[in-house]
Amino acid sequence: MFAAAAAALLVTMAMALIRACKGPSIYDRILAANMFGTNTVLMIAVLGFLMGRPEFMDIALVYALINFVGTIAVLK
């Protein structure tokens, strides 16, 4: 079940990467990069659950904060 979730996340990350490269406007590219970061946070959480490592949630939260601050900084 969680392996299927990880595979689905990889597919959405690939689509976000394509959108970040081919986006018609800069805002589409920023949104795609933010979506890629959010999917990365989800991937870290799923892999932490699969491997039985709850400390991965701390890493995922730190990465989510960095992703948020980075997006705000780029938009500013």
mmCIF file with all atom_site columns, C-alpha atoms in Angstrom:
data_model
loop_
_atom_site.group_PDB
_atom_site.id
_atom_site.type_symbol
_atom_site.label_atom_id
_atom_site.label_alt_id
_atom_site.label_comp_id
_atom_site.label_asym_id
_atom_site.label_entity_id
_atom_site.label_seq_id
_atom_site.pdbx_PDB_ins_code
_atom_site.Cartn_x
_atom_site.Cartn_y
_atom_site.Cartn_z
_atom_site.occupancy
_atom_site.B_iso_or_equiv
_atom_site.pdbx_formal_charge
_atom_site.auth_seq_id
_atom_site.auth_comp_id
_atom_site.auth_asym_id
_atom_site.auth_atom_id
_atom_site.pdbx_PDB_model_num
ATOM 1  C CA . MET A 1 1  ? 0.000  0.000  0.000   1.00 0.00 ? 1  MET A CA 1
ATOM 2  C CA . PHE A 1 2  ? 2.698  2.496  0.966   1.00 0.00 ? 2  PHE A CA 1
ATOM 3  C CA . ALA A 1 3  ? 4.884  1.325  -1.891  1.00 0.00 ? 3  ALA A CA 1
ATOM 4  C CA . ALA A 1 4  ? 2.056  2.273  -4.268  1.00 0.00 ? 4  ALA A CA 1
ATOM 5  C CA . ALA A 1 5  ? 1.857  5.677  -2.579  1.00 0.00 ? 5  ALA A CA 1
ATOM 6  C CA . ALA A 1 6  ? 5.598  6.137  -3.077  1.00 0.00 ? 6  ALA A CA 1
ATOM 7  C CA . ALA A 1 7  ? 5.271  5.209  -6.753  1.00 0.00 ? 7  ALA A CA 1
ATOM 8  C CA . ALA A 1 8  ? 2.396  7.664  -7.206  1.00 0.00 ? 8  ALA A CA 1
ATOM 9  C CA . LEU A 1 9  ? 4.467  10.383 -5.542  1.00 0.00 ? 9  LEU A CA 1
ATOM 10 C CA . LEU A 1 10 ? 7.326  9.707  -7.935  1.00 0.00 ? 10 LEU A CA 1
ATOM 11 C CA . VAL A 1 11 ? 4.965  10.100 -10.892 1.00 0.00 ? 11 VAL A CA 1
ATOM 12 C CA . THR A 1 12 ? 3.609  13.413 -9.591  1.00 0.00 ? 12 THR A CA 1
ATOM 13 C CA . MET A 1 13 ? 7.152  14.601 -8.886  1.00 0.00 ? 13 MET A CA 1
ATOM 14 C CA . ALA A 1 14 ? 8.087  13.839 -12.506 1.00 0.00 ? 14 ALA A CA 1
ATOM 15 C CA . MET A 1 15 ? 5.066  15.793 -13.740 1.00 0.00 ? 15 MET A CA 1
ATOM 16 C CA . ALA A 1 16 ? 5.962  18.727 -11.484 1.00 0.00 ? 16 ALA A CA 1
ATOM 17 C CA . LEU A 1 17 ? 9.507  18.684 -12.817 1.00 0.00 ? 17 LEU A CA 1
ATOM 18 C CA . ILE A 1 18 ? 8.210  18.786 -16.378 1.00 0.00 ? 18 ILE A CA 1
ATOM 19 C CA . ARG A 1 19 ? 5.940  21.713 -15.501 1.00 0.00 ? 19 ARG A CA 1
ATOM 20 C CA . ALA A 1 20 ? 8.834  23.526 -13.833 1.00 0.00 ? 20 ALA A CA 1
ATOM 21 C CA . CYS A 1 21 ? 10.892 23.234 -17.014 1.00 0.00 ? 21 CYS A CA 1
ATOM 22 C CA . LYS A 1 22 ? 8.125  23.990 -19.534 1.00 0.00 ? 22 LYS A CA 1
ATOM 23 C CA . GLY A 1 23 ? 5.933  26.398 -17.550 1.00 0.00 ? 23 GLY A CA 1
ATOM 24 C CA . PRO A 1 24 ? 4.481  29.179 -19.678 1.00 0.00 ? 24 PRO A CA 1
ATOM 25 C CA . SER A 1 25 ? 5.070  31.797 -16.970 1.00 0.00 ? 25 SER A CA 1
ATOM 26 C CA . ILE A 1 26 ? 7.400  32.273 -14.038 1.00 0.00 ? 26 ILE A CA 1
ATOM 27 C CA . TYR A 1 27 ? 4.520  31.774 -11.609 1.00 0.00 ? 27 TYR A CA 1
ATOM 28 C CA . ASP A 1 28 ? 3.776  28.344 -13.053 1.00 0.00 ? 28 ASP A CA 1
ATOM 29 C CA . ARG A 1 29 ? 7.417  27.407 -12.584 1.00 0.00 ? 29 ARG A CA 1
ATOM 30 C CA . ILE A 1 30 ? 7.471  28.625 -8.988  1.00 0.00 ? 30 ILE A CA 1
ATOM 31 C CA . LEU A 1 31 ? 4.251  26.744 -8.238  1.00 0.00 ? 31 LEU A CA 1
ATOM 32 C CA . ALA A 1 32 ? 5.703  23.575 -9.799  1.00 0.00 ? 32 ALA A CA 1
ATOM 33 C CA . ALA A 1 33 ? 8.871  23.910 -7.732  1.00 0.00 ? 33 ALA A CA 1
ATOM 34 C CA . ASN A 1 34 ? 6.752  24.347 -4.593  1.00 0.00 ? 34 ASN A CA 1
ATOM 35 C CA . MET A 1 35 ? 4.708  21.274 -5.536  1.00 0.00 ? 35 MET A CA 1
ATOM 36 C CA . PHE A 1 36 ? 7.922  19.308 -6.070  1.00 0.00 ? 36 PHE A CA 1
ATOM 37 C CA . GLY A 1 37 ? 9.088  20.327 -2.582  1.00 0.00 ? 37 GLY A CA 1
ATOM 38 C CA . THR A 1 38 ? 5.767  19.325 -1.049  1.00 0.00 ? 38 THR A CA 1
ATOM 39 C CA . ASN A 1 39 ? 5.916  15.951 -2.764  1.00 0.00 ? 39 ASN A CA 1
ATOM 40 C CA . THR A 1 40 ? 9.456  15.534 -1.471  1.00 0.00 ? 40 THR A CA 1
ATOM 41 C CA . VAL A 1 41 ? 8.198  16.109 2.074   1.00 0.00 ? 41 VAL A CA 1
ATOM 42 C CA . LEU A 1 42 ? 5.510  13.479 1.528   1.00 0.00 ? 42 LEU A CA 1
ATOM 43 C CA . MET A 1 43 ? 8.069  11.078 0.064   1.00 0.00 ? 43 MET A CA 1
ATOM 44 C CA . ILE A 1 44 ? 10.347 11.491 3.085   1.00 0.00 ? 44 ILE A CA 1
ATOM 45 C CA . ALA A 1 45 ? 7.395  10.813 5.403   1.00 0.00 ? 45 ALA A CA 1
ATOM 46 C CA . VAL A 1 46 ? 6.291  7.705  3.474   1.00 0.00 ? 46 VAL A CA 1
ATOM 47 C CA . LEU A 1 47 ? 9.823  6.317  3.329   1.00 0.00 ? 47 LEU A CA 1
ATOM 48 C CA . GLY A 1 48 ? 10.250 6.970  7.049   1.00 0.00 ? 48 GLY A CA 1
ATOM 49 C CA . PHE A 1 49 ? 7.082  5.002  7.725   1.00 0.00 ? 49 PHE A CA 1
ATOM 50 C CA . LEU A 1 50 ? 8.137  2.165  5.417   1.00 0.00 ? 50 LEU A CA 1
ATOM 51 C CA . MET A 1 51 ? 11.558 1.881  7.030   1.00 0.00 ? 51 MET A CA 1
ATOM 52 C CA . GLY A 1 52 ? 10.240 2.260  10.587  1.00 0.00 ? 52 GLY A CA 1
ATOM 53 C CA . ARG A 1 53 ? 12.223 5.431  11.239  1.00 0.00 ? 53 ARG A CA 1
ATOM 54 C CA . PRO A 1 54 ? 10.025 8.042  12.968  1.00 0.00 ? 54 PRO A CA 1
ATOM 55 C CA . GLU A 1 55 ? 12.861 10.583 13.016  1.00 0.00 ? 55 GLU A CA 1
ATOM 56 C CA . PHE A 1 56 ? 12.285 11.091 9.281   1.00 0.00 ? 56 PHE A CA 1
ATOM 57 C CA . MET A 1 57 ? 9.228  13.146 10.237  1.00 0.00 ? 57 MET A CA 1
ATOM 58 C CA . ASP A 1 58 ? 11.542 15.733 11.815  1.00 0.00 ? 58 ASP A CA 1
ATOM 59 C CA . ILE A 1 59 ? 13.543 15.892 8.602   1.00 0.00 ? 59 ILE A CA 1
ATOM 60 C CA . ALA A 1 60 ? 10.332 16.233 6.585   1.00 0.00 ? 60 ALA A CA 1
ATOM 61 C CA . LEU A 1 61 ? 9.125  19.115 8.768   1.00 0.00 ? 61 LEU A CA 1
ATOM 62 C CA . VAL A 1 62 ? 12.426 20.971 8.439   1.00 0.00 ? 62 VAL A CA 1
ATOM 63 C CA . TYR A 1 63 ? 12.358 20.474 4.678   1.00 0.00 ? 63 TYR A CA 1
ATOM 64 C CA . ALA A 1 64 ? 8.757  21.759 4.552   1.00 0.00 ? 64 ALA A CA 1
ATOM 65 C CA . LEU A 1 65 ? 9.764  24.920 6.411   1.00 0.00 ? 65 LEU A CA 1
ATOM 66 C CA . ILE A 1 66 ? 12.716 25.490 4.090   1.00 0.00 ? 66 ILE A CA 1
ATOM 67 C CA . ASN A 1 67 ? 10.450 24.934 1.084   1.00 0.00 ? 67 ASN A CA 1
ATOM 68 C CA . PHE A 1 68 ? 7.918  27.458 2.380   1.00 0.00 ? 68 PHE A CA 1
ATOM 69 C CA . VAL A 1 69 ? 10.493 30.125 3.200   1.00 0.00 ? 69 VAL A CA 1
ATOM 70 C CA . GLY A 1 70 ? 12.228 29.602 -0.140  1.00 0.00 ? 70 GLY A CA 1
ATOM 71 C CA . THR A 1 71 ? 8.989  30.001 -2.084  1.00 0.00 ? 71 THR A CA 1
ATOM 72 C CA . ILE A 1 72 ? 8.105  33.185 -0.216  1.00 0.00 ? 72 ILE A CA 1
ATOM 73 C CA . ALA A 1 73 ? 11.615 34.564 -0.779  1.00 0.00 ? 73 ALA A CA 1
ATOM 74 C CA . VAL A 1 74 ? 11.473 33.896 -4.516  1.00 0.00 ? 74 VAL A CA 1
ATOM 75 C CA . LEU A 1 75 ? 8.024  35.472 -4.833  1.00 0.00 ? 75 LEU A CA 1
ATOM 76 C CA . LYS A 1 76 ? 9.117  38.540 -2.896  1.00 0.00 ? 76 LYS A CA 1
#
